[in-house]
């Protein structure tokens, strides 16, 4: 009985060893384990002794995999089977169509069965995300205090949240700036502005989109109790990749304004603008948006908005930001200025789901 158990154990170990994947390097070294994944840069193999090991793809001479692998090709097809290097090509022994010979340059990705399942699950997640899934964004904080002969408080708070899938993009933003000073017992508000809104965008293609949006704004020093803007339009991405997005857009909207001097205005507006988001380096990014709103109800009048942020990443969840924002109206109510500029800086706390 004992000899039978030992024989079974030996056979099991032999089968495990025989089923192991082997990666041979150009310097002659061999790495044995289970191939996990590969892309254009590296191949990852899981070993018993060292865990997952990443090997530069151009350092690999041959592959011998006894487990079925999923090979993603440059033409979008996926070939499944055991893999051997043969005459500088990859021979894939598939279950249904026999052997297939592939040039290494045509293979974009290699995944194990578990990695392929995780990849397909992630695709499905982007197609049908949950209500709270795929959100990312940040919260901005800024504060300055002085005390002594004068008391000064300046506070800035803001944030944004974005969820982008393969078919649509949802975004929200909020910003508030408040300032107060006190000199010789006399207190005075020096800044009080609140802005917020949301936008929903549907991708018609890789470049074209349609969108709807809503904005709310309050600015004490423009005597603006509330501005409500509802509209929509069409956008086109001239650049859209992992590091840079540049979009131009146009459309129309309804603008309702309520001022503290009892002025009430309702206007139809045209909207023309552009937006830029660029990750200049791993630690520095720049965002900018500009739009002009010619007034259809009052000829010659218009609004303009401009927002920009420079962000320096300190770690995965913490960054430093410098944000500049300008709001211009050509027809302010008596006693207020046309232009209102906000400049804030402080910490940014990032999140992602």
PDB file of C-alpha atoms in Angstrom, residues 86-353:
ATOM      1  CA  UNK A  86       9.513  26.663 -33.800  1.00  0.00           C
ATOM      2  CA  UNK A  87      11.943  28.190 -36.320  1.00  0.00           C
ATOM      3  CA  UNK A  88      11.612  31.689 -34.783  1.00  0.00           C
ATOM      4  CA  UNK A  89       7.802  31.470 -35.003  1.00  0.00           C
ATOM      5  CA  UNK A  90       5.175  30.419 -32.485  1.00  0.00           C
ATOM      6  CA  UNK A  91       3.352  27.126 -33.123  1.00  0.00           C
ATOM      7  CA  UNK A  92      -0.012  26.980 -31.395  1.00  0.00           C
ATOM      8  CA  UNK A  93      -1.674  23.578 -31.092  1.00  0.00           C
ATOM      9  CA  UNK A  94      -5.349  24.419 -30.860  1.00  0.00           C
ATOM     10  CA  UNK A  95      -8.066  22.018 -29.795  1.00  0.00           C
ATOM     11  CA  UNK A  96     -10.404  22.656 -32.746  1.00  0.00           C
ATOM     12  CA  UNK A  97      -8.318  23.704 -35.771  1.00  0.00           C
ATOM     13  CA  UNK A  98      -5.005  21.900 -35.287  1.00  0.00           C
ATOM     14  CA  UNK A  99      -1.630  23.662 -35.406  1.00  0.00           C
ATOM     15  CA  UNK A 100      -1.345  27.350 -36.283  1.00  0.00           C
ATOM     16  CA  UNK A 101       1.988  29.062 -36.964  1.00  0.00           C
ATOM     17  CA  UNK A 102       2.236  32.716 -35.964  1.00  0.00           C
ATOM     18  CA  UNK A 103       4.953  35.336 -36.406  1.00  0.00           C
ATOM     19  CA  UNK A 104       5.969  36.745 -32.992  1.00  0.00           C
ATOM     20  CA  UNK A 105       5.325  40.295 -34.239  1.00  0.00           C
ATOM     21  CA  UNK A 106       1.648  39.437 -34.862  1.00  0.00           C
ATOM     22  CA  UNK A 107       1.104  38.420 -31.224  1.00  0.00           C
ATOM     23  CA  UNK A 108       0.155  41.470 -29.154  1.00  0.00           C
ATOM     24  CA  UNK A 109      -0.740  39.756 -25.865  1.00  0.00           C
ATOM     25  CA  UNK A 110      -0.487  36.368 -24.193  1.00  0.00           C
ATOM     26  CA  UNK A 111      -2.717  35.446 -21.258  1.00  0.00           C
ATOM     27  CA  UNK A 112      -3.268  32.389 -19.104  1.00  0.00           C
ATOM     28  CA  UNK A 113      -6.797  31.068 -18.701  1.00  0.00           C
ATOM     29  CA  UNK A 114      -7.220  32.930 -15.399  1.00  0.00           C
ATOM     30  CA  UNK A 115      -5.824  36.167 -16.863  1.00  0.00           C
ATOM     31  CA  UNK A 116      -8.143  35.887 -19.875  1.00  0.00           C
ATOM     32  CA  UNK A 117     -11.158  35.414 -17.596  1.00  0.00           C
ATOM     33  CA  UNK A 118     -10.144  38.494 -15.601  1.00  0.00           C
ATOM     34  CA  UNK A 119      -9.643  40.468 -18.832  1.00  0.00           C
ATOM     35  CA  UNK A 120     -13.106  39.549 -20.143  1.00  0.00           C
ATOM     36  CA  UNK A 121     -14.651  40.383 -16.766  1.00  0.00           C
ATOM     37  CA  UNK A 122     -13.041  43.833 -16.907  1.00  0.00           C
ATOM     38  CA  UNK A 123     -14.434  44.422 -20.412  1.00  0.00           C
ATOM     39  CA  UNK A 124     -17.887  43.453 -19.184  1.00  0.00           C
ATOM     40  CA  UNK A 125     -17.445  45.766 -16.202  1.00  0.00           C
ATOM     41  CA  UNK A 126     -16.819  48.709 -18.539  1.00  0.00           C
ATOM     42  CA  UNK A 127     -19.791  47.766 -20.707  1.00  0.00           C
ATOM     43  CA  UNK A 128     -22.240  47.460 -17.803  1.00  0.00           C
ATOM     44  CA  UNK A 129     -20.805  49.228 -14.741  1.00  0.00           C
ATOM     45  CA  UNK A 130     -22.685  49.431 -11.478  1.00  0.00           C
ATOM     46  CA  UNK A 131     -24.022  52.765 -10.318  1.00  0.00           C
ATOM     47  CA  UNK A 132     -21.030  53.368  -8.037  1.00  0.00           C
ATOM     48  CA  UNK A 133     -18.447  51.632 -10.222  1.00  0.00           C
ATOM     49  CA  UNK A 134     -15.581  53.164 -12.280  1.00  0.00           C
ATOM     50  CA  UNK A 135     -15.681  56.579 -10.607  1.00  0.00           C
ATOM     51  CA  UNK A 136     -12.487  58.599 -10.201  1.00  0.00           C
ATOM     52  CA  UNK A 137     -11.867  62.164  -9.117  1.00  0.00           C
ATOM     53  CA  UNK A 138     -10.387  64.435  -6.497  1.00  0.00           C
ATOM     54  CA  UNK A 139     -11.175  66.815  -3.638  1.00  0.00           C
ATOM     55  CA  UNK A 140      -9.286  70.137  -3.495  1.00  0.00           C
ATOM     56  CA  UNK A 141      -8.564  71.985  -0.246  1.00  0.00           C
ATOM     57  CA  UNK A 142      -6.958  75.369   0.354  1.00  0.00           C
ATOM     58  CA  UNK A 143      -6.809  77.496   3.512  1.00  0.00           C
ATOM     59  CA  UNK A 144      -4.947  80.600   4.683  1.00  0.00           C
ATOM     60  CA  UNK A 145      -5.229  82.416   8.039  1.00  0.00           C
ATOM     61  CA  UNK A 146      -3.624  85.547   9.460  1.00  0.00           C
ATOM     62  CA  UNK A 147      -3.995  86.967  12.969  1.00  0.00           C
ATOM     63  CA  UNK A 148      -2.733  90.064  14.735  1.00  0.00           C
ATOM     64  CA  UNK A 149      -3.516  93.616  13.733  1.00  0.00           C
ATOM     65  CA  UNK A 150      -5.900  92.117  11.181  1.00  0.00           C
ATOM     66  CA  UNK A 151      -7.775  88.865  10.973  1.00  0.00           C
ATOM     67  CA  UNK A 152      -7.990  87.177   7.560  1.00  0.00           C
ATOM     68  CA  UNK A 153      -9.550  83.915   6.482  1.00  0.00           C
ATOM     69  CA  UNK A 154      -9.430  82.555   2.930  1.00  0.00           C
ATOM     70  CA  UNK A 155     -10.932  79.180   2.193  1.00  0.00           C
ATOM     71  CA  UNK A 156     -11.155  77.216  -1.071  1.00  0.00           C
ATOM     72  CA  UNK A 157     -12.935  73.908  -1.499  1.00  0.00           C
ATOM     73  CA  UNK A 158     -13.705  71.988  -4.651  1.00  0.00           C
ATOM     74  CA  UNK A 159     -13.838  68.636  -6.308  1.00  0.00           C
ATOM     75  CA  UNK A 160     -14.732  66.660  -9.384  1.00  0.00           C
ATOM     76  CA  UNK A 161     -15.824  63.111 -10.175  1.00  0.00           C
ATOM     77  CA  UNK A 162     -15.753  61.307 -13.537  1.00  0.00           C
ATOM     78  CA  UNK A 163     -16.984  57.940 -14.737  1.00  0.00           C
ATOM     79  CA  UNK A 164     -16.000  56.940 -18.275  1.00  0.00           C
ATOM     80  CA  UNK A 165     -17.006  53.724 -20.026  1.00  0.00           C
ATOM     81  CA  UNK A 166     -16.635  52.581 -23.630  1.00  0.00           C
ATOM     82  CA  UNK A 167     -19.948  54.214 -24.524  1.00  0.00           C
ATOM     83  CA  UNK A 168     -20.380  57.275 -22.283  1.00  0.00           C
ATOM     84  CA  UNK A 169     -18.809  59.702 -19.823  1.00  0.00           C
ATOM     85  CA  UNK A 170     -20.419  61.286 -16.766  1.00  0.00           C
ATOM     86  CA  UNK A 171     -18.773  64.121 -14.846  1.00  0.00           C
ATOM     87  CA  UNK A 172     -19.586  66.457 -11.959  1.00  0.00           C
ATOM     88  CA  UNK A 173     -17.703  69.397 -10.491  1.00  0.00           C
ATOM     89  CA  UNK A 174     -17.980  71.780  -7.546  1.00  0.00           C
ATOM     90  CA  UNK A 175     -15.921  74.793  -6.443  1.00  0.00           C
ATOM     91  CA  UNK A 176     -16.265  77.312  -3.628  1.00  0.00           C
ATOM     92  CA  UNK A 177     -14.095  80.271  -2.607  1.00  0.00           C
ATOM     93  CA  UNK A 178     -14.744  82.286   0.543  1.00  0.00           C
ATOM     94  CA  UNK A 179     -12.747  85.103   2.112  1.00  0.00           C
ATOM     95  CA  UNK A 180     -13.273  87.353   5.147  1.00  0.00           C
ATOM     96  CA  UNK A 181     -11.124  90.009   6.791  1.00  0.00           C
ATOM     97  CA  UNK A 182     -11.481  91.964  10.025  1.00  0.00           C
ATOM     98  CA  UNK A 183      -9.603  95.214  10.724  1.00  0.00           C
ATOM     99  CA  UNK A 184     -10.188  97.376  13.827  1.00  0.00           C
ATOM    100  CA  UNK A 185     -13.307  95.370  14.656  1.00  0.00           C
ATOM    101  CA  UNK A 186     -14.851  95.858  11.217  1.00  0.00           C
ATOM    102  CA  UNK A 187     -15.565  92.585   9.442  1.00  0.00           C
ATOM    103  CA  UNK A 188     -15.903  92.369   5.675  1.00  0.00           C
ATOM    104  CA  UNK A 189     -16.470  89.533   3.206  1.00  0.00           C
ATOM    105  CA  UNK A 190     -13.811  89.665   0.479  1.00  0.00           C
ATOM    106  CA  UNK A 191     -14.813  86.653  -1.647  1.00  0.00           C
ATOM    107  CA  UNK A 192     -17.897  84.472  -1.902  1.00  0.00           C
ATOM    108  CA  UNK A 193     -18.426  82.393  -5.039  1.00  0.00           C
ATOM    109  CA  UNK A 194     -19.873  78.912  -5.578  1.00  0.00           C
ATOM    110  CA  UNK A 195     -19.963  76.958  -8.844  1.00  0.00           C
ATOM    111  CA  UNK A 196     -21.091  73.460  -9.723  1.00  0.00           C
ATOM    112  CA  UNK A 197     -22.568  71.337 -12.437  1.00  0.00           C
ATOM    113  CA  UNK A 198     -22.598  68.119 -14.408  1.00  0.00           C
ATOM    114  CA  UNK A 199     -22.220  66.817 -17.938  1.00  0.00           C
ATOM    115  CA  UNK A 200     -23.271  63.580 -19.657  1.00  0.00           C
ATOM    116  CA  UNK A 201     -21.533  62.609 -22.888  1.00  0.00           C
ATOM    117  CA  UNK A 202     -22.333  59.743 -25.280  1.00  0.00           C
ATOM    118  CA  UNK A 203     -19.643  58.471 -27.673  1.00  0.00           C
ATOM    119  CA  UNK A 204     -21.022  58.125 -31.191  1.00  0.00           C
ATOM    120  CA  UNK A 205     -17.602  56.980 -32.456  1.00  0.00           C
ATOM    121  CA  UNK A 206     -13.958  57.229 -31.427  1.00  0.00           C
ATOM    122  CA  UNK A 207     -14.075  60.977 -32.195  1.00  0.00           C
ATOM    123  CA  UNK A 208     -17.674  62.237 -32.243  1.00  0.00           C
ATOM    124  CA  UNK A 209     -19.839  62.735 -29.157  1.00  0.00           C
ATOM    125  CA  UNK A 210     -23.126  64.320 -28.130  1.00  0.00           C
ATOM    126  CA  UNK A 211     -23.621  65.749 -24.659  1.00  0.00           C
ATOM    127  CA  UNK A 212     -25.968  67.519 -22.290  1.00  0.00           C
ATOM    128  CA  UNK A 213     -24.985  69.650 -19.319  1.00  0.00           C
ATOM    129  CA  UNK A 214     -26.244  71.767 -16.442  1.00  0.00           C
ATOM    130  CA  UNK A 215     -24.386  74.480 -14.490  1.00  0.00           C
ATOM    131  CA  UNK A 216     -25.226  76.461 -11.342  1.00  0.00           C
ATOM    132  CA  UNK A 217     -23.358  79.550 -10.153  1.00  0.00           C
ATOM    133  CA  UNK A 218     -23.525  82.084  -7.314  1.00  0.00           C
ATOM    134  CA  UNK A 219     -21.211  85.114  -7.041  1.00  0.00           C
ATOM    135  CA  UNK A 220     -21.865  87.699  -4.346  1.00  0.00           C
ATOM    136  CA  UNK A 221     -19.586  90.335  -5.852  1.00  0.00           C
ATOM    137  CA  UNK A 222     -21.207  90.141  -9.265  1.00  0.00           C
ATOM    138  CA  UNK A 223     -24.509  90.487  -7.381  1.00  0.00           C
ATOM    139  CA  UNK A 224     -25.404  87.125  -8.882  1.00  0.00           C
ATOM    140  CA  UNK A 225     -27.765  85.182  -6.643  1.00  0.00           C
ATOM    141  CA  UNK A 226     -28.099  82.326  -9.121  1.00  0.00           C
ATOM    142  CA  UNK A 227     -27.268  81.477 -12.703  1.00  0.00           C
ATOM    143  CA  UNK A 228     -28.849  78.309 -14.076  1.00  0.00           C
ATOM    144  CA  UNK A 229     -27.640  77.047 -17.470  1.00  0.00           C
ATOM    145  CA  UNK A 230     -29.085  73.998 -19.248  1.00  0.00           C
ATOM    146  CA  UNK A 231     -27.919  72.924 -22.687  1.00  0.00           C
ATOM    147  CA  UNK A 232     -26.288  70.417 -24.992  1.00  0.00           C
ATOM    148  CA  UNK A 233     -24.284  70.003 -28.143  1.00  0.00           C
ATOM    149  CA  UNK A 234     -21.839  68.021 -30.253  1.00  0.00           C
ATOM    150  CA  UNK A 235     -18.121  67.471 -29.640  1.00  0.00           C
ATOM    151  CA  UNK A 236     -15.185  66.202 -31.676  1.00  0.00           C
ATOM    152  CA  UNK A 237     -11.910  64.828 -30.266  1.00  0.00           C
ATOM    153  CA  UNK A 238      -8.931  65.875 -32.392  1.00  0.00           C
ATOM    154  CA  UNK A 239      -6.691  63.972 -29.953  1.00  0.00           C
ATOM    155  CA  UNK A 240      -7.820  61.125 -27.680  1.00  0.00           C
ATOM    156  CA  UNK A 241      -5.281  58.771 -26.130  1.00  0.00           C
ATOM    157  CA  UNK A 242      -4.062  57.689 -22.693  1.00  0.00           C
ATOM    158  CA  UNK A 243      -2.035  60.882 -22.135  1.00  0.00           C
ATOM    159  CA  UNK A 244      -3.824  63.654 -24.029  1.00  0.00           C
ATOM    160  CA  UNK A 245      -7.387  64.593 -24.952  1.00  0.00           C
ATOM    161  CA  UNK A 246      -8.226  67.681 -27.014  1.00  0.00           C
ATOM    162  CA  UNK A 247     -11.857  68.343 -27.891  1.00  0.00           C
ATOM    163  CA  UNK A 248     -13.754  71.122 -29.645  1.00  0.00           C
ATOM    164  CA  UNK A 249     -17.493  71.448 -29.046  1.00  0.00           C
ATOM    165  CA  UNK A 250     -20.496  73.548 -29.949  1.00  0.00           C
ATOM    166  CA  UNK A 251     -24.189  73.728 -29.185  1.00  0.00           C
ATOM    167  CA  UNK A 252     -26.802  75.833 -27.458  1.00  0.00           C
ATOM    168  CA  UNK A 253     -28.307  76.447 -24.043  1.00  0.00           C
ATOM    169  CA  UNK A 254     -30.850  78.336 -21.947  1.00  0.00           C
ATOM    170  CA  UNK A 255     -29.458  80.766 -19.366  1.00  0.00           C
ATOM    171  CA  UNK A 256     -31.567  82.046 -16.445  1.00  0.00           C
ATOM    172  CA  UNK A 257     -29.979  84.707 -14.177  1.00  0.00           C
ATOM    173  CA  UNK A 258     -31.215  86.116 -10.865  1.00  0.00           C
ATOM    174  CA  UNK A 259     -29.401  89.169  -9.446  1.00  0.00           C
ATOM    175  CA  UNK A 260     -29.615  90.706  -5.978  1.00  0.00           C
ATOM    176  CA  UNK A 261     -30.935  94.032  -7.400  1.00  0.00           C
ATOM    177  CA  UNK A 262     -34.059  92.125  -8.583  1.00  0.00           C
ATOM    178  CA  UNK A 263     -32.824  91.932 -12.178  1.00  0.00           C
ATOM    179  CA  UNK A 264     -34.098  88.785 -13.894  1.00  0.00           C
ATOM    180  CA  UNK A 265     -32.836  87.648 -17.282  1.00  0.00           C
ATOM    181  CA  UNK A 266     -33.671  84.646 -19.471  1.00  0.00           C
ATOM    182  CA  UNK A 267     -31.559  84.175 -22.602  1.00  0.00           C
ATOM    183  CA  UNK A 268     -30.903  81.691 -25.351  1.00  0.00           C
ATOM    184  CA  UNK A 269     -27.196  81.271 -26.079  1.00  0.00           C
ATOM    185  CA  UNK A 270     -24.885  79.670 -28.605  1.00  0.00           C
ATOM    186  CA  UNK A 271     -21.968  77.742 -27.104  1.00  0.00           C
ATOM    187  CA  UNK A 272     -18.540  77.322 -28.759  1.00  0.00           C
ATOM    188  CA  UNK A 273     -15.455  76.049 -26.947  1.00  0.00           C
ATOM    189  CA  UNK A 274     -12.611  73.613 -26.455  1.00  0.00           C
ATOM    190  CA  UNK A 275     -11.167  71.420 -23.715  1.00  0.00           C
ATOM    191  CA  UNK A 276      -7.673  70.037 -23.137  1.00  0.00           C
ATOM    192  CA  UNK A 277      -6.423  67.394 -20.697  1.00  0.00           C
ATOM    193  CA  UNK A 278      -2.765  66.410 -20.875  1.00  0.00           C
ATOM    194  CA  UNK A 279      -0.579  64.180 -18.709  1.00  0.00           C
ATOM    195  CA  UNK A 280       2.751  65.849 -19.460  1.00  0.00           C
ATOM    196  CA  UNK A 281       4.731  63.461 -17.256  1.00  0.00           C
ATOM    197  CA  UNK A 282       4.067  60.796 -14.629  1.00  0.00           C
ATOM    198  CA  UNK A 283       3.910  63.539 -11.972  1.00  0.00           C
ATOM    199  CA  UNK A 284       2.582  66.608 -13.805  1.00  0.00           C
ATOM    200  CA  UNK A 285      -0.696  67.158 -15.650  1.00  0.00           C
ATOM    201  CA  UNK A 286      -2.541  70.147 -17.081  1.00  0.00           C
ATOM    202  CA  UNK A 287      -6.267  70.680 -17.675  1.00  0.00           C
ATOM    203  CA  UNK A 288      -7.942  73.585 -19.451  1.00  0.00           C
ATOM    204  CA  UNK A 289     -11.418  74.501 -20.750  1.00  0.00           C
ATOM    205  CA  UNK A 290     -12.574  77.617 -22.602  1.00  0.00           C
ATOM    206  CA  UNK A 291     -16.047  78.495 -23.912  1.00  0.00           C
ATOM    207  CA  UNK A 292     -17.840  81.551 -25.308  1.00  0.00           C
ATOM    208  CA  UNK A 293     -21.629  82.010 -25.122  1.00  0.00           C
ATOM    209  CA  UNK A 294     -22.978  84.620 -27.605  1.00  0.00           C
ATOM    210  CA  UNK A 295     -26.409  85.818 -26.485  1.00  0.00           C
ATOM    211  CA  UNK A 296     -29.239  85.161 -28.960  1.00  0.00           C
ATOM    212  CA  UNK A 297     -31.802  87.162 -26.972  1.00  0.00           C
ATOM    213  CA  UNK A 298     -29.697  90.325 -26.601  1.00  0.00           C
ATOM    214  CA  UNK A 299     -27.589  90.951 -29.703  1.00  0.00           C
ATOM    215  CA  UNK A 300     -23.948  91.798 -29.037  1.00  0.00           C
ATOM    216  CA  UNK A 301     -23.901  90.479 -25.467  1.00  0.00           C
ATOM    217  CA  UNK A 302     -21.985  87.351 -24.458  1.00  0.00           C
ATOM    218  CA  UNK A 303     -20.467  85.333 -21.615  1.00  0.00           C
ATOM    219  CA  UNK A 304     -17.045  83.707 -21.418  1.00  0.00           C
ATOM    220  CA  UNK A 305     -15.653  81.033 -19.089  1.00  0.00           C
ATOM    221  CA  UNK A 306     -12.087  79.826 -18.694  1.00  0.00           C
ATOM    222  CA  UNK A 307     -10.821  77.171 -16.246  1.00  0.00           C
ATOM    223  CA  UNK A 308      -7.347  75.690 -15.948  1.00  0.00           C
ATOM    224  CA  UNK A 309      -5.466  73.549 -13.429  1.00  0.00           C
ATOM    225  CA  UNK A 310      -1.846  72.483 -13.113  1.00  0.00           C
ATOM    226  CA  UNK A 311      -1.468  69.398 -10.913  1.00  0.00           C
ATOM    227  CA  UNK A 312       1.732  67.937  -9.440  1.00  0.00           C
ATOM    228  CA  UNK A 313       1.305  64.393  -8.115  1.00  0.00           C
ATOM    229  CA  UNK A 314       3.017  63.697  -4.781  1.00  0.00           C
ATOM    230  CA  UNK A 315       1.873  60.084  -4.386  1.00  0.00           C
ATOM    231  CA  UNK A 316      -0.998  57.830  -5.474  1.00  0.00           C
ATOM    232  CA  UNK A 317      -3.665  59.790  -3.601  1.00  0.00           C
ATOM    233  CA  UNK A 318      -2.086  63.203  -2.847  1.00  0.00           C
ATOM    234  CA  UNK A 319      -1.219  66.070  -5.201  1.00  0.00           C
ATOM    235  CA  UNK A 320      -0.685  69.825  -5.251  1.00  0.00           C
ATOM    236  CA  UNK A 321      -2.815  71.949  -7.573  1.00  0.00           C
ATOM    237  CA  UNK A 322      -2.849  75.500  -8.909  1.00  0.00           C
ATOM    238  CA  UNK A 323      -6.235  76.459 -10.370  1.00  0.00           C
ATOM    239  CA  UNK A 324      -7.148  79.587 -12.345  1.00  0.00           C
ATOM    240  CA  UNK A 325     -10.767  80.396 -13.179  1.00  0.00           C
ATOM    241  CA  UNK A 326     -12.276  83.383 -15.004  1.00  0.00           C
ATOM    242  CA  UNK A 327     -15.930  84.327 -15.560  1.00  0.00           C
ATOM    243  CA  UNK A 328     -16.776  87.265 -17.848  1.00  0.00           C
ATOM    244  CA  UNK A 329     -20.152  88.779 -18.726  1.00  0.00           C
ATOM    245  CA  UNK A 330     -20.468  91.706 -21.139  1.00  0.00           C
ATOM    246  CA  UNK A 331     -23.639  93.069 -19.472  1.00  0.00           C
ATOM    247  CA  UNK A 332     -23.111  93.150 -15.673  1.00  0.00           C
ATOM    248  CA  UNK A 333     -25.743  94.778 -13.496  1.00  0.00           C
ATOM    249  CA  UNK A 334     -24.925  98.341 -12.326  1.00  0.00           C
ATOM    250  CA  UNK A 335     -22.330  98.436  -9.549  1.00  0.00           C
ATOM    251  CA  UNK A 336     -20.521  95.201 -10.451  1.00  0.00           C
ATOM    252  CA  UNK A 337     -17.571  94.356 -12.703  1.00  0.00           C
ATOM    253  CA  UNK A 338     -17.672  92.297 -15.891  1.00  0.00           C
ATOM    254  CA  UNK A 339     -14.754  90.084 -14.921  1.00  0.00           C
ATOM    255  CA  UNK A 340     -14.411  87.819 -11.878  1.00  0.00           C
ATOM    256  CA  UNK A 341     -11.169  85.845 -11.453  1.00  0.00           C
ATOM    257  CA  UNK A 342     -10.440  83.097  -8.927  1.00  0.00           C
ATOM    258  CA  UNK A 343      -6.937  81.789  -8.237  1.00  0.00           C
ATOM    259  CA  UNK A 344      -6.630  78.938  -5.744  1.00  0.00           C
ATOM    260  CA  UNK A 345      -3.898  76.536  -4.707  1.00  0.00           C
ATOM    261  CA  UNK A 346      -3.693  73.749  -2.176  1.00  0.00           C
ATOM    262  CA  UNK A 347      -3.803  69.998  -1.675  1.00  0.00           C
ATOM    263  CA  UNK A 348      -5.686  67.583  -3.912  1.00  0.00           C
ATOM    264  CA  UNK A 349      -6.891  64.243  -2.529  1.00  0.00           C
ATOM    265  CA  UNK A 350      -7.543  61.748  -5.326  1.00  0.00           C
ATOM    266  CA  UNK A 351      -9.798  58.699  -5.354  1.00  0.00           C
ATOM    267  CA  UNK A 352     -10.691  55.964  -7.819  1.00  0.00           C
ATOM    268  CA  UNK A 353     -13.054  52.991  -7.892  1.00  0.00           C
TER     269      UNK A 353
END
